[in-house]
PDB file of C-alpha atoms and ligand atoms in Angstrom:
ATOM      1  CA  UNK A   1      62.221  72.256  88.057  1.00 90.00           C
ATOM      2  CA  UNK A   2      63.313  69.534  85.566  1.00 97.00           C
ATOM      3  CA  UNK A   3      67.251  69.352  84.962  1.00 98.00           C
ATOM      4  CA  UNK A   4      68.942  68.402  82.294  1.00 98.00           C
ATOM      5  CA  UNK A   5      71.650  66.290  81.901  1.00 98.00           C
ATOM      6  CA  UNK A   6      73.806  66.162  78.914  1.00 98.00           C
ATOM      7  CA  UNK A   7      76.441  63.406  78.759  1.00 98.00           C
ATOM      8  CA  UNK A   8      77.430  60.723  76.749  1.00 97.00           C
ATOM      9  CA  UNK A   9      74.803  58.275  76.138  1.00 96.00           C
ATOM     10  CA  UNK A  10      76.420  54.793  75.893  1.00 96.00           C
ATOM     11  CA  UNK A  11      78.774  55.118  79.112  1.00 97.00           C
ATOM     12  CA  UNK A  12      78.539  55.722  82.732  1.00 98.00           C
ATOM     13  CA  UNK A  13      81.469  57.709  82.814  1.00 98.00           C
ATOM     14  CA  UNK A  14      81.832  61.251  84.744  1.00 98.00           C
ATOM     15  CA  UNK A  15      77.905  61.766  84.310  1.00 98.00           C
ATOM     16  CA  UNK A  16      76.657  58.495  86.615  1.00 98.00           C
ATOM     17  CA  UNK A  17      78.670  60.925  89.351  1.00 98.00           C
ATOM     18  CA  UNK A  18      75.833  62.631  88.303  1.00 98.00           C
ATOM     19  CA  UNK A  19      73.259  60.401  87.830  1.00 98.00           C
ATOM     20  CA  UNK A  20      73.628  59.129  91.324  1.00 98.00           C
ATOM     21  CA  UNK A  21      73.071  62.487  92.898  1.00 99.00           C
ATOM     22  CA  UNK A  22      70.162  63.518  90.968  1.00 98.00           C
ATOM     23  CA  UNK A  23      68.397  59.906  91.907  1.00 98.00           C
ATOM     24  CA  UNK A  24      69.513  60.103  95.658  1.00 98.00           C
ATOM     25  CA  UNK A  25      67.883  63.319  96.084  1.00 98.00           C
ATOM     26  CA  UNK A  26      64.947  61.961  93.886  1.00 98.00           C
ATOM     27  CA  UNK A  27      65.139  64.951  91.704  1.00 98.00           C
ATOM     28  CA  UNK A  28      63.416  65.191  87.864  1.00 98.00           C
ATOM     29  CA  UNK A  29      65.753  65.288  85.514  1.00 98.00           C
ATOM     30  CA  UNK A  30      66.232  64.495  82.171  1.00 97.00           C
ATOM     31  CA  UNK A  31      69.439  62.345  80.574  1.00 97.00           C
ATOM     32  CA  UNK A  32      69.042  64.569  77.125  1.00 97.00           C
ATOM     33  CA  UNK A  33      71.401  62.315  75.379  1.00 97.00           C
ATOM     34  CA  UNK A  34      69.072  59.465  76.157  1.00 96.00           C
ATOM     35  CA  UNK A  35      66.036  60.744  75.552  1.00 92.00           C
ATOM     36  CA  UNK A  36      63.883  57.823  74.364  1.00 82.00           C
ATOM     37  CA  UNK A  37      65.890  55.349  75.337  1.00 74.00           C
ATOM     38  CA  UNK A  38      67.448  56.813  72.286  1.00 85.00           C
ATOM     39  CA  UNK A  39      71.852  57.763  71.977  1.00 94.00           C
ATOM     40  CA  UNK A  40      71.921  61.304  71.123  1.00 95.00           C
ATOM     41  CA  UNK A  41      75.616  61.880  71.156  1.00 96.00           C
ATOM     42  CA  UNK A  42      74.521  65.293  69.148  1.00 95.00           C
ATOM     43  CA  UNK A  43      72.628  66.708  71.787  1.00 95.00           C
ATOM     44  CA  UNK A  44      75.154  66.622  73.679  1.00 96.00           C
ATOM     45  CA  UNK A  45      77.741  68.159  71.879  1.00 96.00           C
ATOM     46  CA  UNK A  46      75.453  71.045  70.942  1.00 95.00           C
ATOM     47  CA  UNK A  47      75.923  71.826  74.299  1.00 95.00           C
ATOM     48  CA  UNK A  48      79.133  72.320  74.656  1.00 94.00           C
ATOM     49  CA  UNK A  49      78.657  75.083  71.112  1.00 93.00           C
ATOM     50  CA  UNK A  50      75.492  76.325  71.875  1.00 92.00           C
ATOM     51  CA  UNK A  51      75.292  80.276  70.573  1.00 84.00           C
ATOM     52  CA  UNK A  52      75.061  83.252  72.894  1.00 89.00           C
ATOM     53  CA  UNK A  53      76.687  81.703  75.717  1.00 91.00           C
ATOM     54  CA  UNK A  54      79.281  83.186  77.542  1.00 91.00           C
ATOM     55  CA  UNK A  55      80.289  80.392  80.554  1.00 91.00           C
ATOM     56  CA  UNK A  56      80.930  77.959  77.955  1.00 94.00           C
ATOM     57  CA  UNK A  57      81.826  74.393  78.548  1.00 96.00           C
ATOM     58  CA  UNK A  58      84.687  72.543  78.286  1.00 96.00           C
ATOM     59  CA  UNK A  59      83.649  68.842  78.205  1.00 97.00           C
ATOM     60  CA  UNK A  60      80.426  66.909  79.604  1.00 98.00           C
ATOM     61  CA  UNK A  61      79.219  66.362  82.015  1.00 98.00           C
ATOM     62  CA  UNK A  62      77.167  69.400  82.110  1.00 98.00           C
ATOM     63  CA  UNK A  63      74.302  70.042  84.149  1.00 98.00           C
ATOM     64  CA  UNK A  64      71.797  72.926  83.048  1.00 97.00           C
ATOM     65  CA  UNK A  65      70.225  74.017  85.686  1.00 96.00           C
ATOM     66  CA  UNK A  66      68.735  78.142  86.896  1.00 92.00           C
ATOM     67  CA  UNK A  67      69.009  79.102  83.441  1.00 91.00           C
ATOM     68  CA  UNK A  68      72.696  78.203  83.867  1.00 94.00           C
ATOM     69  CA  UNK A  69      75.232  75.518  82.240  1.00 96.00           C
ATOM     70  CA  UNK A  70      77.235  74.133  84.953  1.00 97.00           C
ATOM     71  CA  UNK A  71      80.294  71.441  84.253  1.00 98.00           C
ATOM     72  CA  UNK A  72      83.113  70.161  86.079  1.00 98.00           C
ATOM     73  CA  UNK A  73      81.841  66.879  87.879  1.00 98.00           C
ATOM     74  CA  UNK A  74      82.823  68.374  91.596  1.00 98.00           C
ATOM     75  CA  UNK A  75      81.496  71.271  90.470  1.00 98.00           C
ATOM     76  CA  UNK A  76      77.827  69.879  89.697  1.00 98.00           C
ATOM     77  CA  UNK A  77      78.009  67.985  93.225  1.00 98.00           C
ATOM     78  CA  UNK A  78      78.554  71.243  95.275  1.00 98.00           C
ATOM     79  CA  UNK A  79      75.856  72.892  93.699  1.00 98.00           C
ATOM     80  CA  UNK A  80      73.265  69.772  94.103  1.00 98.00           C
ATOM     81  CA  UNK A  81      74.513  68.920  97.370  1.00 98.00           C
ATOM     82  CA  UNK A  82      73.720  72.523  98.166  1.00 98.00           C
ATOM     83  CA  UNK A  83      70.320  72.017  96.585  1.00 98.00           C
ATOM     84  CA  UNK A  84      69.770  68.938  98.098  1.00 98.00           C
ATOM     85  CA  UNK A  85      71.163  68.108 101.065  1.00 98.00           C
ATOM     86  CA  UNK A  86      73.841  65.842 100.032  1.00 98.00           C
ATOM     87  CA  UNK A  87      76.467  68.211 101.854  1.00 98.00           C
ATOM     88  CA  UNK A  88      76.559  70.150 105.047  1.00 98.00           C
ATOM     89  CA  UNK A  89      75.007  73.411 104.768  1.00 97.00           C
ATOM     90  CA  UNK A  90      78.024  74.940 107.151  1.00 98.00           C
ATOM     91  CA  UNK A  91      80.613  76.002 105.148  1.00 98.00           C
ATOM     92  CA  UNK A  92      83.615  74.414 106.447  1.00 98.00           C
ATOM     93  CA  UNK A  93      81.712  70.955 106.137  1.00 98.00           C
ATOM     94  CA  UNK A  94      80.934  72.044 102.175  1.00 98.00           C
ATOM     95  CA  UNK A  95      84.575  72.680 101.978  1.00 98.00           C
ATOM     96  CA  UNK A  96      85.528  69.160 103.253  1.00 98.00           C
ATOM     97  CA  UNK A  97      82.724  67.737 101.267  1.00 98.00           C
ATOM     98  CA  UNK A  98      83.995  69.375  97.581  1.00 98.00           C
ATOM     99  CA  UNK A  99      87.997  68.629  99.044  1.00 98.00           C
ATOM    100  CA  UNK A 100      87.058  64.838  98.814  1.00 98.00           C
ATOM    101  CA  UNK A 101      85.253  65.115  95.573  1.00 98.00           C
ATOM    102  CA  UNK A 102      88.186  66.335  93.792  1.00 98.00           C
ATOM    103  CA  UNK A 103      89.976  63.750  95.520  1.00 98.00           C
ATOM    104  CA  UNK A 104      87.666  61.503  93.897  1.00 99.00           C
ATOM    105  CA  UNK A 105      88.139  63.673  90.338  1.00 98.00           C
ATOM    106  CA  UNK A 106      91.637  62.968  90.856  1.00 98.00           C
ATOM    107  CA  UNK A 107      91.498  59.351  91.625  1.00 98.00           C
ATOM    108  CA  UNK A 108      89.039  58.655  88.584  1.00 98.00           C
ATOM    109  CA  UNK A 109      91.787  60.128  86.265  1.00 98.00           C
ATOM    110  CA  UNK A 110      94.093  57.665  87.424  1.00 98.00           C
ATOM    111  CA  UNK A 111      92.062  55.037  86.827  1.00 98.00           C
ATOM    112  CA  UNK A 112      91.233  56.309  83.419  1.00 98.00           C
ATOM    113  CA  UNK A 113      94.943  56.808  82.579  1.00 98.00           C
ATOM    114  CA  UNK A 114      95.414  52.814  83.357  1.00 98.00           C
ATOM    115  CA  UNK A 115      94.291  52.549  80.654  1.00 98.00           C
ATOM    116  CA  UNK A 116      94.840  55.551  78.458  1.00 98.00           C
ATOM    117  CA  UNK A 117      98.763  56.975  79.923  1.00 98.00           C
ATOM    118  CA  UNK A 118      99.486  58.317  76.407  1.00 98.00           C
ATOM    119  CA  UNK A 119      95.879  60.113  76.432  1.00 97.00           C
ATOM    120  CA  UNK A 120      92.428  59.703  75.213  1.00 95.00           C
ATOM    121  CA  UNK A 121      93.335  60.386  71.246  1.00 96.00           C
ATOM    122  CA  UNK A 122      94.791  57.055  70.815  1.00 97.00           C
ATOM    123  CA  UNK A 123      93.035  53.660  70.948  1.00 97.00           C
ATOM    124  CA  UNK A 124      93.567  51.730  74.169  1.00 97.00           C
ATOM    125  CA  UNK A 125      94.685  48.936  71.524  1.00 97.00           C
ATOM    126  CA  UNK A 126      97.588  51.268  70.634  1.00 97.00           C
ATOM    127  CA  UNK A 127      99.072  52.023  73.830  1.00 98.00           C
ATOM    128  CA  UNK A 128      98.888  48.491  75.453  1.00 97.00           C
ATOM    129  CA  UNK A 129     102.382  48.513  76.538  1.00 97.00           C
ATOM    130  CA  UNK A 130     102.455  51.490  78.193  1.00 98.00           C
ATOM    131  CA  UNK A 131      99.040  50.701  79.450  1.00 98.00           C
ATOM    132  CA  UNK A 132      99.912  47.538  81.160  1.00 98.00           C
ATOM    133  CA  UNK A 133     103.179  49.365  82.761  1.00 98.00           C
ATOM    134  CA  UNK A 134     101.007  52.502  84.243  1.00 98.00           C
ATOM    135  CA  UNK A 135      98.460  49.793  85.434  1.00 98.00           C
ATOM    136  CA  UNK A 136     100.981  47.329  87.455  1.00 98.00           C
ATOM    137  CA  UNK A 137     102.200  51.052  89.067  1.00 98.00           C
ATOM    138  CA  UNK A 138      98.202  51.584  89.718  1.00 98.00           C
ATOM    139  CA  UNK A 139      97.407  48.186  91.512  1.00 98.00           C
ATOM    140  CA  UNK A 140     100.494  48.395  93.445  1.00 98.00           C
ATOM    141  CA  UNK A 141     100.793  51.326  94.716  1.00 98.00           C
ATOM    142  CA  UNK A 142      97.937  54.177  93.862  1.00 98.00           C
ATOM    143  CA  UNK A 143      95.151  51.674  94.179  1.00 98.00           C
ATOM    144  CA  UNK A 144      96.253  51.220  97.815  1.00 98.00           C
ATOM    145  CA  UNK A 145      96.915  54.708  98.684  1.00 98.00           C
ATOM    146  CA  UNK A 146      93.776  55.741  97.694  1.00 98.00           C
ATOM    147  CA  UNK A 147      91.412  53.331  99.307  1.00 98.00           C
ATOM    148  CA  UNK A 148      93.719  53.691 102.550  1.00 98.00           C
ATOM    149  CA  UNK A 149      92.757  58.041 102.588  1.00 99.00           C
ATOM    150  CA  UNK A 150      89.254  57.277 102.183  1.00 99.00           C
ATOM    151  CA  UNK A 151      89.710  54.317 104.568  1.00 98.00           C
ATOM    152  CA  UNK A 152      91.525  57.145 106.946  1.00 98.00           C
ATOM    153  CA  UNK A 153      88.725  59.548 106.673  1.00 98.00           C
ATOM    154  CA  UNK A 154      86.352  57.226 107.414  1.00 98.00           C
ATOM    155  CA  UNK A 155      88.223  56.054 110.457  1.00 98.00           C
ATOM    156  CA  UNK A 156      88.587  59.745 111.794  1.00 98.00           C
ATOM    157  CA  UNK A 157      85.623  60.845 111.063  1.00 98.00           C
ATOM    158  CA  UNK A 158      84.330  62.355 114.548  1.00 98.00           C
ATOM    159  CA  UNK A 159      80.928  61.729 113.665  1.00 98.00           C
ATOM    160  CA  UNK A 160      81.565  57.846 113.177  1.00 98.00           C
ATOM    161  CA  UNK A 161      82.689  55.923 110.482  1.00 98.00           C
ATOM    162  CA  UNK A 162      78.839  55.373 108.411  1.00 98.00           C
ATOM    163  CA  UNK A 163      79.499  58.527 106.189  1.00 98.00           C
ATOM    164  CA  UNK A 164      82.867  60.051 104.693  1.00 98.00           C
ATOM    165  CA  UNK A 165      81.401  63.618 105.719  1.00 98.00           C
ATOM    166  CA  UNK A 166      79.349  64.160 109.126  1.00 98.00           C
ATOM    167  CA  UNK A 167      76.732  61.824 110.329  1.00 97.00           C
ATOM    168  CA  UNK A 168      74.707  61.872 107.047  1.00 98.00           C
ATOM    169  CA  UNK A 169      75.005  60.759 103.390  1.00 98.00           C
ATOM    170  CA  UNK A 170      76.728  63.131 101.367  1.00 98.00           C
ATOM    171  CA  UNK A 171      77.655  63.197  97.298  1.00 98.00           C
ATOM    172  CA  UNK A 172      80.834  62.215  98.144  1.00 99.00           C
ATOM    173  CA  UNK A 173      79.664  58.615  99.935  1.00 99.00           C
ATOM    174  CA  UNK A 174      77.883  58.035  96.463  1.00 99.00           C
ATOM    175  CA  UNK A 175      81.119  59.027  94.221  1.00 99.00           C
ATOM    176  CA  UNK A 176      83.284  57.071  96.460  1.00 99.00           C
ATOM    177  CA  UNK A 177      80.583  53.828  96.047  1.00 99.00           C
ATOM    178  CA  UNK A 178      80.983  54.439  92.308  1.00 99.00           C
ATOM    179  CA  UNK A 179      84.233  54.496  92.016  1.00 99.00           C
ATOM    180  CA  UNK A 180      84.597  50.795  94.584  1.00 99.00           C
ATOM    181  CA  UNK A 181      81.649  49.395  92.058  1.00 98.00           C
ATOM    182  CA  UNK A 182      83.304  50.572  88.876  1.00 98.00           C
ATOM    183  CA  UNK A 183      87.560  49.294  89.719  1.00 98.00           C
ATOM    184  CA  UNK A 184      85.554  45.800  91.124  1.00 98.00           C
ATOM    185  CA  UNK A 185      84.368  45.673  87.786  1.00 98.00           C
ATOM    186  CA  UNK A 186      87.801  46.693  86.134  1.00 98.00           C
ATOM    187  CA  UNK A 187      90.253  45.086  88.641  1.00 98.00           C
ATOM    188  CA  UNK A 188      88.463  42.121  90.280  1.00 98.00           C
ATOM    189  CA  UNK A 189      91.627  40.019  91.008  1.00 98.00           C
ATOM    190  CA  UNK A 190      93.261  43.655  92.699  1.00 98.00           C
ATOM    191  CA  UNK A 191      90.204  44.359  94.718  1.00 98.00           C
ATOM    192  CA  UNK A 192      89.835  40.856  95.772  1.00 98.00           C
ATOM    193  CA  UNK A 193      93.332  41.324  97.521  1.00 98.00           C
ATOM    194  CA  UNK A 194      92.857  44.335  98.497  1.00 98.00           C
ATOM    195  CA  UNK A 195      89.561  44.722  99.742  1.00 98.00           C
ATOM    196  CA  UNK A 196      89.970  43.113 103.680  1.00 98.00           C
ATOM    197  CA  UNK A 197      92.213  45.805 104.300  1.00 98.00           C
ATOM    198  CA  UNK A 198      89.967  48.573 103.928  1.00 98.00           C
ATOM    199  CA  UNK A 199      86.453  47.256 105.496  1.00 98.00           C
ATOM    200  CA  UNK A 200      85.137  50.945 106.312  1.00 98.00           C
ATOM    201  CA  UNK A 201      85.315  51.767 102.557  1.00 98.00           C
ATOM    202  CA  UNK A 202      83.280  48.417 101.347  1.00 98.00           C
ATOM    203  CA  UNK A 203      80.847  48.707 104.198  1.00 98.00           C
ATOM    204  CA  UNK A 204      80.582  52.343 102.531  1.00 98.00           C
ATOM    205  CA  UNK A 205      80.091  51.161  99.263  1.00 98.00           C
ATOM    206  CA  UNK A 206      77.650  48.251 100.791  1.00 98.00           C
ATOM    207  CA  UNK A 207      75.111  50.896 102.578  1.00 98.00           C
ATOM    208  CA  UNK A 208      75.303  52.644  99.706  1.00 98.00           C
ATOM    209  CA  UNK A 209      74.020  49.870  97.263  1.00 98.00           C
ATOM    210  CA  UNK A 210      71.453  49.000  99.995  1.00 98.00           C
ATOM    211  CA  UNK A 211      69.857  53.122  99.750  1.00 98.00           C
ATOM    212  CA  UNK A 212      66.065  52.688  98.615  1.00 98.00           C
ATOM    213  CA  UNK A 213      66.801  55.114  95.612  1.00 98.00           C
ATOM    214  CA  UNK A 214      70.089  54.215  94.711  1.00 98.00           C
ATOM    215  CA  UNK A 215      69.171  50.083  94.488  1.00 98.00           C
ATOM    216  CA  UNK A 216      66.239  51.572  92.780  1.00 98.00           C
ATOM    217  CA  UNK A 217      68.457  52.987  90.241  1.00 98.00           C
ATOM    218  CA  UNK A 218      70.942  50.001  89.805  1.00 98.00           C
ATOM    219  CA  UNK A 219      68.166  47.858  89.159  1.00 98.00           C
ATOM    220  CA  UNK A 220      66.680  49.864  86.561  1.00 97.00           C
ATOM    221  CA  UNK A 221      67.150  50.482  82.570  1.00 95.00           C
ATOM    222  CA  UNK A 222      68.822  53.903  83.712  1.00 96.00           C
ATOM    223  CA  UNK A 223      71.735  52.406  85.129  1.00 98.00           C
ATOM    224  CA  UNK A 224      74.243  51.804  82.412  1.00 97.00           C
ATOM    225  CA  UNK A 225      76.597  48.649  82.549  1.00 98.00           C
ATOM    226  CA  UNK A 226      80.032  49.027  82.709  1.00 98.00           C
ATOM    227  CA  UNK A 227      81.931  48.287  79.589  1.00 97.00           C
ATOM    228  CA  UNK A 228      84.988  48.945  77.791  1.00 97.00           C
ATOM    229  CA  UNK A 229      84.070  52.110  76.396  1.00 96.00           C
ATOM    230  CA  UNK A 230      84.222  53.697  79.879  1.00 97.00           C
ATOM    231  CA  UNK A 231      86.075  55.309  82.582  1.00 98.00           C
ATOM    232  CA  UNK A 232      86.234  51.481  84.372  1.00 98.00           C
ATOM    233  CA  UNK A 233      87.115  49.053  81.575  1.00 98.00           C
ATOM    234  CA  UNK A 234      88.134  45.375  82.620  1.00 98.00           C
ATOM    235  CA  UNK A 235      91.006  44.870  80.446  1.00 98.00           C
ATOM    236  CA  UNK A 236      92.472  40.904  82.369  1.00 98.00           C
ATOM    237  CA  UNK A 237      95.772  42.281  81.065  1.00 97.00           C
ATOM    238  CA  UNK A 238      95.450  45.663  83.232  1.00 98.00           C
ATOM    239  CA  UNK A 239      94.382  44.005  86.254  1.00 98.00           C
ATOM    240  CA  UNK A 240      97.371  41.138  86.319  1.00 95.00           C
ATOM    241  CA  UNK A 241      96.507  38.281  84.634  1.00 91.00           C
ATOM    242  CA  UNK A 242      99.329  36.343  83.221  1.00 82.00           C
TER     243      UNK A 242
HETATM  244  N1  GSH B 301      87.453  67.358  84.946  1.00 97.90           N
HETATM  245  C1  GSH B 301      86.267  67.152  84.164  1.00 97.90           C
HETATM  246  C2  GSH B 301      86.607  66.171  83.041  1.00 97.90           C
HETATM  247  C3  GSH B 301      85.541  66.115  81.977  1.00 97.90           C
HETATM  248  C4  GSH B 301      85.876  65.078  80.933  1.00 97.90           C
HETATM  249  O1  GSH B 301      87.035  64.664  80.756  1.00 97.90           O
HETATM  250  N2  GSH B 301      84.831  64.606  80.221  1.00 97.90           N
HETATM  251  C5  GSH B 301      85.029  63.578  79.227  1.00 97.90           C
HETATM  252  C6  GSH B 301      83.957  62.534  79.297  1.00 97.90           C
HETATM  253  S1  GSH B 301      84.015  61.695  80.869  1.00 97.90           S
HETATM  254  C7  GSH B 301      85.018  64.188  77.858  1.00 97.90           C
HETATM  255  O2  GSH B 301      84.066  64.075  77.098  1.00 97.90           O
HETATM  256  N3  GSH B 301      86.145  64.827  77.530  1.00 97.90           N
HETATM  257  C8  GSH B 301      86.359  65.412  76.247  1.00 97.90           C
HETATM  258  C9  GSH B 301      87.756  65.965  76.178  1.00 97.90           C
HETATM  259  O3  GSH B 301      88.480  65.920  77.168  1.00 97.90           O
HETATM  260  O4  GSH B 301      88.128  66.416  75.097  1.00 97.90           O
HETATM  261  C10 GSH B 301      85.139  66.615  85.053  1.00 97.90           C
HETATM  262  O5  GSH B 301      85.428  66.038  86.108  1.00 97.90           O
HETATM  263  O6  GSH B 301      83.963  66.793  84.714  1.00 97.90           O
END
């Protein structure tokens, strides 16, 4: 079975969540908004109007997949970890597993909203002010608390501290390696402070990286940069520079 994909075509955004999981477990898919090489943003918004369906959704990314349309980022993980083995197949370990991804849904929005804290219908450019207050709040506290939970559950994991979830690689080792690359990228001088205290998570985000598929990926035309049109945009300002 081929998936498909529909997400923005220009940005990483919620859909490299995606991306990452569908090249871990080495599955065919297609990025329909890329087809070509090409930036389709129309096939992807047919998508979320296309007739005669009932489950309708919201906003990409949306996987279709069974004949169904599936959305909500955590949501798409439980269902390919469940597919693929990038989740324990008990239940209370899938529970765990989707209880850290919405962590991670969670913690992406507040990295978006550095940058956006009046919302995503005005220009960065016209909330700068309120930007560059919500992002000094981010690096100083938030930014912290959240790489010292995962930093926690790594530590107390019983099964040792290689994987967030178990003793194997789940989806939520690759969101959480996503989400280190992406505030590196958008808050270099923060994570260069930060980053000593929390070795478990960069060792995480390190054997990540190093996977045979996943370095695969980075290294290939598939992978997206970052840029300021995404979720992670380096804005000096945000990240305190005078
Ligand atoms: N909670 C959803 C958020 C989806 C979302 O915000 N998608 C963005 C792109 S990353 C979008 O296109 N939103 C359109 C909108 O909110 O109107 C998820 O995790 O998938």
């Amino acid at each position: 079975m081929t998936y498909q994909l529909y997400y923005w075509p220009t940005i990483q955004g919620r859909g490299e969540f995606v991306r990452l999981a569908l090249e871990e477990a080495g599955a065919a898919y297609e990025d329909v908004g890329r087809r070509g090489d090409g930036a389709d943003f129309g096939a992807v918004a047919e998508v979320l109007e296309r007739a005669g369906v009932a489950e309708v959704p919201f906003a990409p990314p949306v996987l279709e997949a069974d004949g169904r349309l599936i959305s909500q980022t955590a949501n798409i993980l439980l269902y390919l970890g469940r597919r693929h083995g990038l989740a324990p197949s008990d239940e209370a370990g899938e529970l765990w597993a989707n209880q850290l991804q919405l962590c991670v849904t969670d913690w992406v929005v507040e990295i978006h909203d550095t940058h956006h804290p009046l919302g995503p219908s005005l220009y960065y450019e016209e909330q700068t002010a309120e930007a560059a207050r919500r992002a000094a709040v981010f690096r100083q506290d938030r930014l912290p608390k959240w790489l010292g939970y995962f930093e926690q559950v790594l530590a107390a994991n019983p099964a040792g501290d290689a994987y967030l979830v178990g003793d194997a690689l789940s989806h939520v080792d690759l969101s959480v390696f996503q989400v280190v690359a992406g505030l590196r990228y958008a808050f270099p001088r923060a994570m260069v402070a930060l980053e000593p205290d929390y070795p478990r998570v960069v060792a995480l985000h390190d054997r990540v990286a190093a996977r045979p598929a996943i370095a695969a990926y980075l290294d290939s035309s598939r992978r997206i940069p970052f840029t300021e049109e995404g979720i992670f945009r380096h804005y000096p300002a945000l990240d305190g520079e005078p």
